Coordinates of C-alpha atoms in Angstrom, one line a residue:
Chain A
M1 CA 7.5 2.1 -52.0
S2 CA 8.6 -1.0 -53.9
W3 CA 12.2 -2.0 -54.9
L4 CA 10.6 -2.7 -58.8
N5 CA 8.7 0.6 -58.9
K6 CA 12.1 2.8 -57.5
L7 CA 14.4 0.7 -60.4
L8 CA 11.7 2.4 -62.7
P9 CA 12.5 5.3 -65.1
P10 CA 10.4 8.0 -64.1
K11 CA 8.6 8.5 -67.0
I12 CA 7.0 5.8 -66.3
K13 CA 4.9 7.0 -63.6
R14 CA 3.8 9.8 -65.3
D15 CA 1.6 7.3 -67.8
S16 CA -1.9 8.0 -67.9
R17 CA -2.5 4.1 -67.3
A18 CA -1.1 3.8 -64.5
D19 CA -3.6 6.3 -63.1
K20 CA -6.4 3.6 -63.8
P21 CA -7.2 1.3 -61.2
S22 CA -5.7 -1.7 -62.3
A23 CA -5.6 -5.9 -61.8
V24 CA -1.9 -5.8 -61.6
P25 CA 0.9 -3.7 -59.8
E26 CA 0.8 0.1 -60.9
G27 CA 2.9 1.2 -64.4
L28 CA 4.0 -2.5 -64.6
W29 CA 2.2 -4.4 -66.7
S30 CA -0.3 -3.8 -69.5
K31 CA -2.9 -6.0 -71.4
C32 CA -3.0 -4.7 -74.6
P33 CA -6.5 -3.4 -76.3
A34 CA -6.3 -4.7 -79.6
C35 CA -4.6 -8.4 -78.7
E36 CA -5.3 -8.8 -75.3
A37 CA -1.4 -9.5 -74.6
V38 CA 0.3 -8.5 -71.2
L39 CA 3.0 -7.3 -71.9
Y40 CA 6.5 -5.7 -70.1
Y41 CA 6.0 -2.2 -69.9
T42 CA 9.1 -1.3 -70.3
D43 CA 9.1 -3.7 -74.2
L44 CA 5.9 -1.3 -74.5
E45 CA 7.7 2.2 -73.5
S46 CA 11.2 1.3 -75.6
N47 CA 8.6 0.0 -78.8
L48 CA 6.7 3.6 -78.8
Q49 CA 4.1 2.1 -77.3
V50 CA 3.2 -0.6 -80.1
C51 CA 2.5 -3.9 -78.7
P52 CA 5.4 -6.3 -80.5
K53 CA 2.4 -8.9 -80.6
C54 CA -0.1 -7.2 -82.6
N55 CA 1.2 -3.7 -83.3
H56 CA -1.4 -1.6 -81.9
H57 CA -0.2 1.8 -81.5
H58 CA -1.2 2.8 -78.1
P59 CA -1.8 6.3 -77.4
L60 CA 1.3 9.0 -76.6
N61 CA 0.9 11.8 -75.2
A62 CA 2.1 15.0 -76.6
R63 CA 5.9 15.0 -74.7
Q64 CA 6.1 11.4 -75.5
R65 CA 5.0 11.7 -79.4
L66 CA 7.5 14.7 -79.3
D67 CA 9.7 12.5 -77.6
V68 CA 9.2 10.6 -80.6
L69 CA 9.8 12.7 -83.9
L70 CA 12.5 15.5 -82.2
D71 CA 16.1 14.9 -81.7
D72 CA 17.0 15.3 -77.9
E73 CA 19.0 18.6 -78.8
G74 CA 18.2 22.2 -78.7
R75 CA 14.7 22.0 -78.5
R76 CA 12.1 25.1 -77.8
E77 CA 9.2 25.0 -76.7
I78 CA 6.8 27.5 -78.4
G79 CA 3.7 29.7 -77.7
A80 CA 3.8 27.7 -73.7
E81 CA 3.1 31.7 -71.9
V82 CA -0.5 31.9 -73.8
K83 CA -2.5 30.2 -71.3
P84 CA -6.5 29.7 -71.0
V85 CA -9.2 31.8 -70.1
D86 CA -12.8 31.7 -69.4
I87 CA -14.5 33.8 -71.6
L88 CA -17.7 32.5 -71.1
K89 CA -18.5 32.0 -67.2
F90 CA -19.0 28.9 -68.5
K91 CA -20.5 26.3 -66.4
D92 CA -22.0 22.3 -67.0
G93 CA -22.0 20.5 -64.4
K94 CA -18.3 22.1 -63.9
R95 CA -17.4 25.0 -63.9
Y96 CA -15.0 25.8 -66.8
P97 CA -12.1 26.6 -65.0
D98 CA -12.8 24.2 -62.5
R99 CA -12.1 21.4 -65.5
L100 CA -8.9 22.9 -66.9
A101 CA -7.5 22.8 -63.0
A102 CA -8.5 18.8 -62.8
A103 CA -7.2 19.0 -66.5
Q104 CA -4.2 20.5 -66.0
S105 CA -3.4 18.6 -62.8
S106 CA -3.5 15.2 -64.4
T107 CA -1.5 16.2 -67.3
G108 CA 0.9 18.6 -66.4
E109 CA 0.5 20.5 -69.3
D110 CA -1.8 24.6 -69.6
D111 CA -4.1 23.2 -72.6
A112 CA -4.1 20.6 -74.9
L113 CA -1.9 21.4 -77.8
V114 CA 1.9 21.4 -77.2
V115 CA 4.2 23.4 -79.9
M116 CA 8.1 22.8 -79.9
Q117 CA 10.6 24.7 -82.2
G118 CA 13.4 21.7 -82.8
S119 CA 14.8 19.5 -85.3
I120 CA 13.9 15.9 -86.7
H121 CA 17.3 13.7 -87.8
S122 CA 19.3 17.2 -87.4
M123 CA 17.2 19.1 -89.6
P124 CA 15.6 22.1 -88.3
A125 CA 11.2 21.5 -87.8
V126 CA 8.4 22.8 -85.7
V127 CA 6.4 19.8 -84.3
A128 CA 3.1 20.6 -82.5
A129 CA 1.4 17.9 -80.2
F130 CA -2.6 17.5 -79.4
E131 CA -2.7 16.3 -75.3
F132 CA -5.8 13.7 -75.7
R133 CA -6.0 13.4 -71.9
F134 CA -6.7 17.5 -71.7
I135 CA -10.5 17.3 -72.0
G136 CA -10.4 15.3 -74.8
G137 CA -7.3 17.3 -76.9
S138 CA -10.3 20.0 -77.9
M139 CA -9.4 22.8 -79.7
G140 CA -9.9 26.6 -78.0
S141 CA -8.5 29.7 -78.3
V142 CA -4.6 28.3 -76.7
V143 CA -4.7 25.6 -78.6
G144 CA -5.8 28.4 -82.1
E145 CA -3.0 30.8 -80.7
R146 CA -0.1 28.2 -80.0
F147 CA -0.6 26.4 -83.8
V148 CA -0.2 30.1 -85.7
R149 CA 2.8 30.1 -83.1
G150 CA 4.4 27.0 -84.0
V151 CA 4.0 28.5 -87.9
Q152 CA 5.5 31.7 -87.1
A153 CA 8.5 30.1 -86.0
A154 CA 8.0 27.3 -88.8
I155 CA 9.1 30.7 -91.0
E156 CA 11.6 32.4 -89.0
A157 CA 13.6 29.1 -89.0
K158 CA 13.0 28.3 -92.7
A159 CA 11.4 25.4 -91.1
P160 CA 8.9 22.4 -91.8
F161 CA 5.7 22.8 -89.5
I162 CA 4.4 18.9 -88.2
C163 CA 1.4 18.5 -85.9
V164 CA 0.3 15.2 -85.0
A165 CA -3.3 15.6 -83.6
A166 CA -5.1 13.5 -81.6
S167 CA -8.1 15.4 -80.2
G168 CA -12.7 14.8 -80.0
G169 CA -13.2 18.1 -81.9
A170 CA -13.8 22.3 -81.6
R171 CA -14.6 22.9 -77.2
M172 CA -17.4 23.9 -76.2
Q173 CA -17.2 25.6 -73.3
E174 CA -15.3 28.5 -75.3
G175 CA -18.6 28.4 -77.3
L176 CA -17.9 30.6 -81.0
N177 CA -14.6 31.5 -79.8
S178 CA -13.3 27.9 -80.8
L179 CA -15.0 27.9 -83.8
M180 CA -13.1 30.5 -85.0
Q181 CA -9.9 28.5 -83.8
M182 CA -10.4 26.3 -87.4
A183 CA -10.7 29.5 -89.6
K184 CA -7.8 30.6 -87.7
T185 CA -5.8 27.5 -87.8
S186 CA -6.3 26.9 -91.1
A187 CA -5.9 30.8 -92.7
A188 CA -2.8 30.6 -90.9
L189 CA -1.7 27.8 -93.1
Q190 CA -1.4 30.4 -95.8
L191 CA 1.5 31.8 -94.4
L192 CA 3.3 28.6 -94.8
T193 CA 2.4 28.1 -98.3
D194 CA 3.7 31.4 -98.9
H195 CA 7.2 30.8 -97.9
Q196 CA 6.6 27.5 -99.9
L197 CA 7.8 25.7 -96.8
P198 CA 5.4 22.0 -96.3
F199 CA 3.1 21.5 -93.3
I200 CA 3.3 17.7 -92.7
S201 CA 0.1 16.3 -90.7
V202 CA -0.1 13.4 -88.4
L203 CA -3.2 12.1 -88.0
T204 CA -3.6 9.7 -84.7
D205 CA -6.4 7.8 -82.7
P206 CA -8.7 10.0 -83.0
T207 CA -9.0 13.0 -85.1
M208 CA -12.7 14.1 -85.0
G209 CA -14.9 17.3 -85.5
G210 CA -13.4 20.5 -85.7
V211 CA -9.8 19.5 -85.9
S212 CA -10.2 17.7 -88.6
A213 CA -12.7 19.7 -90.5
S214 CA -9.5 22.4 -90.2
F215 CA -5.6 22.5 -90.6
A216 CA -5.8 18.4 -90.4
F217 CA -6.5 17.5 -94.0
L218 CA -5.1 21.1 -95.1
G219 CA -1.5 18.8 -95.4
D220 CA 1.0 18.9 -98.1
V221 CA 1.5 15.2 -96.8
V222 CA -1.0 13.5 -94.6
I223 CA -0.3 10.2 -92.6
G224 CA -2.5 8.9 -91.0
E225 CA -1.5 5.9 -87.9
P226 CA -2.4 2.6 -88.4
G227 CA -5.7 2.1 -87.3
A228 CA -6.5 5.4 -85.7
L229 CA -10.4 6.4 -85.6
I230 CA -10.4 10.3 -88.4
G231 CA -14.2 11.6 -89.3
F232 CA -15.9 14.5 -89.1
A233 CA -18.9 13.4 -87.4
G234 CA -18.6 10.2 -84.6
P235 CA -19.4 6.9 -84.9
R236 CA -22.2 7.6 -83.4
V237 CA -23.8 10.7 -84.3
I238 CA -23.7 9.3 -87.9
E239 CA -25.1 6.0 -86.4
Q240 CA -28.3 7.7 -85.0
T241 CA -28.6 9.6 -88.4
V242 CA -29.1 7.4 -90.2
R243 CA -30.1 4.6 -88.8
E244 CA -27.3 2.0 -90.3
T245 CA -24.9 0.1 -89.0
L246 CA -21.9 1.3 -89.6
P247 CA -19.9 -0.8 -92.3
E248 CA -16.2 -2.8 -90.7
G249 CA -12.8 0.0 -89.9
F250 CA -15.0 3.0 -91.3
Q251 CA -13.2 6.0 -90.8
R252 CA -10.0 4.4 -89.6
S253 CA -7.2 5.3 -91.7
E254 CA -7.1 2.3 -93.7
F255 CA -10.9 3.3 -95.0
L256 CA -9.3 6.7 -95.2
L257 CA -7.0 5.0 -97.4
E258 CA -8.2 3.6 -99.6
K259 CA -11.5 6.3 -99.5
G260 CA -8.4 8.8 -101.0
A261 CA -8.6 11.2 -98.0
I262 CA -4.8 10.5 -96.9
D263 CA -1.4 10.2 -98.0
M264 CA -0.4 7.5 -96.6
I265 CA -0.1 4.7 -93.2
V266 CA 2.8 5.0 -91.0
D267 CA 3.6 3.0 -88.6
R268 CA 4.8 4.8 -85.2
R269 CA 8.2 3.4 -85.9
E270 CA 9.0 4.9 -88.6
L271 CA 7.3 8.1 -88.6
K272 CA 10.1 10.4 -88.0
R273 CA 12.5 8.4 -91.0
K274 CA 9.1 9.2 -92.8
I275 CA 8.8 12.4 -91.7
A276 CA 12.7 13.6 -92.7
E277 CA 13.0 12.1 -96.0
L278 CA 9.5 13.7 -97.1
V279 CA 10.5 17.5 -96.3
S280 CA 13.8 16.8 -97.7
I281 CA 12.7 15.8 -101.0
L282 CA 9.8 18.7 -100.5
Q283 CA 12.6 21.1 -100.0
K284 CA 14.9 19.9 -103.0
Q285 CA 17.8 18.5 -99.8
A286 CA 20.2 15.7 -100.3
A287 CA 18.5 12.2 -98.5
V288 CA 18.4 12.3 -94.6
A289 CA 21.4 9.8 -93.1
Chain B
M1 CA -50.0 32.9 -95.6
K2 CA -50.9 32.3 -91.7
P3 CA -48.6 32.5 -89.4
T4 CA -47.2 29.5 -87.4
F5 CA -46.0 30.3 -83.8
L6 CA -43.6 29.2 -81.5
D7 CA -44.7 27.8 -78.3
F8 CA -43.5 31.2 -76.4
E9 CA -46.0 33.2 -79.0
Q10 CA -48.9 30.8 -77.6
P11 CA -50.4 34.6 -76.0
I12 CA -50.2 36.3 -79.2
A13 CA -51.6 33.4 -80.6
E14 CA -54.3 33.9 -78.9
L15 CA -55.5 37.2 -79.7
E16 CA -54.5 36.6 -83.0
N17 CA -57.2 34.2 -82.8
K18 CA -59.1 36.4 -81.3
I19 CA -59.3 38.9 -84.0
E20 CA -59.2 36.5 -86.7
E21 CA -62.5 35.2 -85.4
L22 CA -64.1 39.4 -84.8
R23 CA -63.1 39.6 -88.5
F24 CA -65.3 36.9 -89.1
V25 CA -68.5 37.6 -87.1
Q26 CA -67.9 41.4 -88.6
D27 CA -69.1 40.6 -92.1
D28 CA -72.4 40.0 -91.1
S29 CA -73.2 41.8 -88.0
V30 CA -75.0 45.5 -87.5
L31 CA -72.5 46.1 -85.0
D32 CA -69.0 48.2 -85.5
I33 CA -66.4 46.1 -84.1
S34 CA -63.6 47.3 -86.4
E35 CA -63.1 49.7 -83.4
E36 CA -62.7 46.8 -81.4
I37 CA -60.4 44.6 -83.6
A38 CA -58.1 47.7 -84.0
R39 CA -57.8 47.5 -80.4
L40 CA -56.7 44.1 -80.5
Q41 CA -54.3 44.4 -83.1
K42 CA -52.8 47.2 -81.4
K43 CA -52.2 44.9 -78.0
S44 CA -51.1 41.8 -79.9
L45 CA -48.8 44.4 -81.4
E46 CA -47.7 45.9 -78.4
L47 CA -47.1 42.1 -76.4
T48 CA -45.2 41.6 -79.3
K49 CA -42.7 43.6 -79.2
T50 CA -42.8 43.3 -75.1
L51 CA -41.9 39.1 -75.8
Y52 CA -39.7 39.8 -78.5
A53 CA -37.9 41.8 -76.7
K54 CA -36.7 39.9 -73.4
L55 CA -36.5 36.2 -76.2
S56 CA -33.8 34.0 -73.8
P57 CA -31.1 32.4 -76.0
S58 CA -33.5 29.2 -76.5
Q59 CA -35.9 31.1 -78.2
I60 CA -33.6 32.6 -80.4
S61 CA -32.8 29.4 -81.5
Q62 CA -36.1 28.8 -82.2
V63 CA -37.1 32.0 -84.3
A64 CA -34.1 30.7 -86.3
R65 CA -35.7 27.2 -86.8
H66 CA -39.2 29.5 -87.9
P67 CA -40.5 27.2 -90.8
Q68 CA -41.5 30.3 -92.1
R69 CA -38.0 32.5 -91.8
P70 CA -36.8 33.6 -95.4
Y71 CA -33.9 31.2 -96.8
T72 CA -31.6 31.9 -99.0
L73 CA -33.4 31.7 -102.3
D74 CA -35.8 34.1 -101.0
Y75 CA -33.1 36.7 -100.1
L76 CA -31.9 35.7 -103.7
R77 CA -35.8 36.4 -105.7
S78 CA -36.5 39.6 -103.7
I79 CA -33.0 41.5 -104.0
F80 CA -31.0 40.2 -106.6
T81 CA -32.1 39.7 -109.7
D82 CA -30.9 38.3 -113.0
F83 CA -29.7 34.6 -111.2
E84 CA -28.4 32.1 -112.7
E85 CA -27.9 29.5 -110.9
L86 CA -25.7 27.2 -111.1
H87 CA -24.8 23.6 -110.4
G88 CA -22.8 21.4 -108.9
D89 CA -19.0 20.1 -107.4
R90 CA -17.5 18.6 -111.1
S91 CA -16.6 15.8 -109.1
F92 CA -19.6 14.1 -107.9
A93 CA -22.2 15.1 -108.0
D94 CA -25.1 18.8 -107.0
D95 CA -25.6 19.4 -103.5
P96 CA -29.0 20.9 -103.3
A97 CA -28.4 21.7 -99.5
I98 CA -26.5 24.9 -100.9
V99 CA -27.5 26.8 -103.6
G100 CA -25.5 29.4 -105.4
G101 CA -24.7 31.5 -109.0
L102 CA -24.6 34.4 -110.4
A103 CA -27.1 37.4 -109.9
R104 CA -26.6 41.0 -110.1
F105 CA -27.3 43.3 -107.2
N106 CA -28.6 46.9 -108.4
G107 CA -27.6 46.0 -111.3
Q108 CA -23.8 44.6 -109.9
S109 CA -22.6 41.5 -110.7
V110 CA -22.4 39.5 -107.3
M111 CA -21.9 35.8 -107.2
V112 CA -24.3 34.6 -104.0
I113 CA -24.0 31.6 -102.2
G114 CA -26.1 29.9 -99.3
H115 CA -27.1 27.1 -97.5
Q116 CA -30.8 26.7 -98.6
K117 CA -33.2 24.8 -96.3
G118 CA -36.8 23.2 -97.4
R119 CA -40.9 24.1 -97.2
D120 CA -42.3 20.9 -97.4
T121 CA -41.4 18.0 -96.5
K122 CA -40.8 17.3 -99.7
E123 CA -38.9 20.0 -100.7
K124 CA -37.1 19.2 -96.7
I125 CA -35.8 15.9 -98.1
Y126 CA -34.6 16.8 -101.8
R127 CA -32.6 20.3 -99.8
N128 CA -31.5 17.6 -97.0
F129 CA -33.1 19.9 -94.2
G130 CA -30.1 21.8 -95.4
M131 CA -27.4 20.2 -93.9
P132 CA -24.9 20.3 -96.7
R133 CA -22.1 16.8 -98.2
P134 CA -18.7 17.5 -99.5
E135 CA -20.0 17.8 -102.7
G136 CA -22.1 21.1 -101.4
Y137 CA -18.7 22.9 -99.9
R138 CA -16.5 21.8 -103.8
K139 CA -19.6 23.6 -104.8
A140 CA -19.6 26.8 -103.0
L141 CA -15.8 26.4 -103.4
R142 CA -15.9 26.6 -107.2
L143 CA -17.9 29.2 -107.3
M144 CA -16.0 31.2 -105.4
K145 CA -13.2 30.1 -107.4
L146 CA -15.5 31.0 -110.1
A147 CA -16.1 34.6 -109.1
E148 CA -12.5 35.9 -107.5
K149 CA -10.9 34.6 -111.5
F150 CA -13.4 37.5 -112.9
G151 CA -13.3 39.8 -109.7
I152 CA -16.8 39.5 -109.4
P153 CA -18.0 40.0 -104.8
I154 CA -19.4 37.1 -103.3
M155 CA -22.3 37.7 -100.6
T156 CA -22.9 33.9 -99.0
F157 CA -25.9 33.7 -96.6
V158 CA -25.7 30.9 -94.1
D159 CA -28.5 28.5 -92.8
T160 CA -27.3 24.8 -91.9
P161 CA -28.2 23.4 -88.8
G162 CA -24.8 21.3 -89.6
A163 CA -22.7 19.6 -92.0
Y164 CA -24.2 16.3 -92.9
P165 CA -23.3 13.4 -90.6
G166 CA -23.5 10.8 -93.1
I167 CA -21.4 7.7 -94.3
G168 CA -21.4 8.9 -97.8
A169 CA -20.3 12.5 -96.7
E170 CA -17.1 11.0 -94.7
E171 CA -15.9 8.8 -97.2
R172 CA -15.8 11.8 -99.5
G173 CA -14.0 14.0 -97.4
Q174 CA -16.4 16.4 -95.7
S175 CA -13.8 17.5 -92.7
E176 CA -11.4 18.1 -95.9
A177 CA -14.2 20.0 -98.4
I178 CA -14.5 22.4 -95.0
G179 CA -11.2 22.7 -93.8
R180 CA -10.6 23.6 -97.6
N181 CA -12.7 25.7 -97.7
L182 CA -11.7 28.0 -94.6
Y183 CA -8.1 27.8 -96.4
E184 CA -9.4 29.6 -99.3
M185 CA -11.6 32.4 -98.1
A186 CA -8.8 33.0 -95.9
R187 CA -7.2 34.6 -99.2
L188 CA -9.9 34.5 -102.0
R189 CA -9.2 38.2 -103.7
V190 CA -12.3 39.7 -103.7
P191 CA -15.1 40.9 -101.0
I192 CA -16.5 38.0 -99.2
I193 CA -20.0 39.4 -97.2
C194 CA -21.0 36.4 -94.8
T195 CA -24.4 37.0 -93.1
I196 CA -26.1 34.3 -90.9
I197 CA -29.6 34.5 -91.8
G198 CA -31.2 31.5 -89.3
E199 CA -28.8 28.8 -88.5
G200 CA -25.7 28.7 -88.1
G201 CA -24.6 25.3 -87.3
S202 CA -20.8 24.9 -86.2
G203 CA -17.8 23.9 -89.0
G204 CA -21.1 23.1 -91.6
A205 CA -22.0 27.2 -91.1
L206 CA -18.7 28.2 -91.0
A207 CA -17.4 26.9 -94.6
I208 CA -18.7 29.0 -96.0
A209 CA -18.7 32.1 -93.4
V210 CA -15.4 33.5 -93.4
G211 CA -15.1 37.1 -95.0
D212 CA -14.5 41.0 -94.9
Q213 CA -17.5 41.1 -93.0
V214 CA -19.9 38.9 -90.8
N215 CA -22.9 39.9 -90.2
M216 CA -26.0 38.5 -88.3
L217 CA -29.9 38.8 -87.8
Q218 CA -30.7 39.8 -84.5
Y219 CA -32.8 36.6 -83.8
S220 CA -30.6 33.8 -85.9
T221 CA -27.7 31.8 -83.8
Y222 CA -24.0 30.9 -84.6
S223 CA -22.5 28.0 -82.6
V224 CA -20.0 25.6 -82.2
I225 CA -22.6 23.4 -81.0
S226 CA -25.9 22.7 -81.1
P227 CA -27.7 23.3 -77.6
E228 CA -29.3 20.4 -78.1
G229 CA -26.3 18.0 -79.1
C230 CA -24.4 20.6 -76.3
A231 CA -26.4 19.3 -74.1
S232 CA -26.6 15.5 -74.3
I233 CA -22.4 15.5 -74.3
L234 CA -22.3 17.8 -70.8
W235 CA -25.8 16.9 -68.9
K236 CA -26.6 13.4 -71.1
T237 CA -29.8 14.6 -72.0
A238 CA -30.6 17.1 -75.1
E239 CA -33.9 18.2 -72.5
R240 CA -31.4 20.9 -70.8
A241 CA -30.8 22.3 -74.5
S242 CA -31.9 25.7 -72.9
E243 CA -29.2 26.0 -70.2
A244 CA -27.0 25.2 -73.1
A245 CA -28.5 27.8 -75.3
E246 CA -27.8 30.1 -72.6
A247 CA -23.8 29.0 -71.7
L248 CA -22.4 29.0 -74.9
G249 CA -23.5 32.4 -76.2
I250 CA -25.2 32.3 -79.6
T251 CA -27.1 35.2 -80.2
A252 CA -26.7 37.8 -82.8
N253 CA -25.9 40.2 -79.7
R254 CA -23.9 38.1 -77.8
L255 CA -21.2 37.5 -80.2
K256 CA -21.5 41.4 -81.4
T257 CA -20.5 42.2 -77.4
L258 CA -17.3 39.3 -77.5
G259 CA -16.2 40.2 -81.0
L260 CA -17.3 37.9 -83.3
I261 CA -19.4 39.3 -85.1
D262 CA -19.3 42.8 -87.1
R263 CA -22.9 43.7 -87.4
V264 CA -26.2 43.0 -86.0
V265 CA -28.9 43.3 -88.3
T266 CA -32.5 44.4 -86.7
E267 CA -35.7 42.2 -88.2
P268 CA -39.8 43.5 -88.2
V269 CA -41.1 43.0 -85.2
G270 CA -41.5 39.5 -83.6
G271 CA -39.1 38.3 -86.6
A272 CA -38.2 37.9 -89.9
H273 CA -41.1 36.0 -90.6
R274 CA -43.5 37.9 -90.1
D275 CA -42.6 40.6 -92.3
H276 CA -40.7 39.4 -95.2
A277 CA -40.7 42.0 -97.5
Q278 CA -39.3 44.8 -94.6
M279 CA -36.6 42.4 -94.1
M280 CA -35.6 42.6 -97.3
N281 CA -35.3 45.7 -97.5
A282 CA -33.6 46.1 -94.7
M283 CA -31.2 43.2 -95.6
K284 CA -30.9 44.9 -99.5
R285 CA -29.5 48.4 -97.4
M286 CA -26.7 46.6 -95.5
L287 CA -26.0 44.9 -99.0
Q288 CA -25.6 48.2 -100.2
E289 CA -23.5 49.8 -98.4
Q290 CA -20.9 47.1 -97.4
L291 CA -20.7 46.0 -100.9
K292 CA -20.4 50.4 -101.7
D293 CA -17.3 51.0 -99.5
F294 CA -15.8 47.6 -99.6
A295 CA -15.7 48.5 -103.2
N296 CA -13.6 52.0 -102.7
R297 CA -11.3 49.8 -100.8
P298 CA -8.3 48.4 -102.6
I299 CA -8.1 44.3 -102.7
E300 CA -4.8 43.9 -100.5
V301 CA -5.6 46.2 -97.8
L302 CA -8.9 43.8 -97.5
L303 CA -6.5 41.0 -97.5
K304 CA -4.9 42.3 -94.9
E305 CA -7.8 42.9 -92.7
R306 CA -9.3 40.1 -93.0
F307 CA -6.2 38.1 -92.1
E308 CA -5.4 39.9 -89.2
R309 CA -9.4 39.7 -88.2
L310 CA -9.1 35.8 -88.6
M311 CA -5.8 36.5 -86.2
S312 CA -7.5 37.6 -83.6
Y313 CA -9.7 35.2 -82.9
G314 CA -9.4 33.3 -79.3
R315 CA -9.4 35.0 -75.8
Y316 CA -6.4 34.3 -73.5
K317 CA -3.8 35.3 -71.2
E318 CA -0.2 35.7 -71.8
D319 CA 2.3 34.8 -69.3
A320 CA 5.8 36.5 -68.8
A321 CA 7.7 33.8 -70.4

């Protein structure tokens, strides 16, 4: 290990980019895929993974996401005890349990959703964040159950529920059980309505399929991250179906805003404050300090 | 109507052809071959029974998409009266891939909503192969809200390859339209009886299939993704669809075992398309019984059970924290 590596805070080593073969020393430098600027990793990190040159929003993993949104103190994870099982003895190229194990060891998570109770600018909140690196952030039984437990925790704490989506859709390996998670998560939002608690839905790159077509657009306020791909069907499927070239910027946040599908696009560096502000107005509370 | 045979039904097709030929000969023959015809007919029936007794999931998915399978409007015409079709989502258009409207069932007012496929090429295109756009789901929701307002029970018939993946559908919020239905149907204050009659294609099917009772015809399918789609993602080729169909667990019996649907509706020998009348009778008897059952239960109880069922979906293990 070089002296430079030893200097780096441990968070950096967990980054997925570091796993990929690269011409530059491990995890130190990163090239922005949008503007091709070579960025010093610490700069990127301190800028919440937003490119300082072109504002391209690089992906965040679930825990990084929670770090961006939640205050440091007073956190409690919800639903961590819920773990995946192989219902169908599903096997494609790989057995589902092997796929799960591989995803678990590469991400350090048990499944594709991490739910955390805590506070946002000192206001209580429950935040659920998708882990896209875990089988494409796909929604299976565990994601659905943790989502519901998050909603219940929000109700107990009389707090808003915030979900940050990053998912390719339903988890095929769980068959129809995964489809039913769409119904389950969407129905659970009725409980928040009963208690007049806000649901803020943040859609990040990418939010597709079964996640997009369930709770994602049911937010009292729906926020898109800049440039995120958001839609029901994937662009390739659509292209094959309609045999047309898709318009420029199709299914991107900016496109959705123009079509009236989302309320606003918020820069990641403003997101925490923006959510706090929205929630406090909805709950008729004083402005965030 | 001359039956269309699927590839795995070829042995039956051959027998049926033979019977047909003999019938033709019989007309101007001095010999009485009616006995022979009867024998072959019996054999054909036996063969159909044996073949259908052990259909693989991918064969069942072929039957579910059979071009002569009864569609929503066939049920509407046979077992309902006074159907008043209602059109449009009031914001953009009418979507012919979903039909719906008021009707009477044994004299009782009901709201019927279902996917609709087409029989011939022209109608197939008109119905967009039963693949709804957002306005279809919004029309469905509008009709469900109308039913709720007047306390009229809802019956849905599900038969779609999936929601339409098109440019316009995305622009008009396909995702939101489906999600909104899931949310609203969870709490709609009238009984909802859903029956999968053919293809239950993913979110596009689920968007009208949340209710108090989910029935599935014996040879219908219900899946998170089409076997072809699944195979092309996981095996990078749609040709392995039969393996995918097996792995996904898409058939009525399997889903009943998994506790994801409530009831399997037996089809006539050789599938619903072989005997529409018999299928209609079976459907009518079942809906009658279920409607009566729901009419006797307070709506609060139904809603509680519907919600609890929704929350119970999914299998996971729980570690001591």
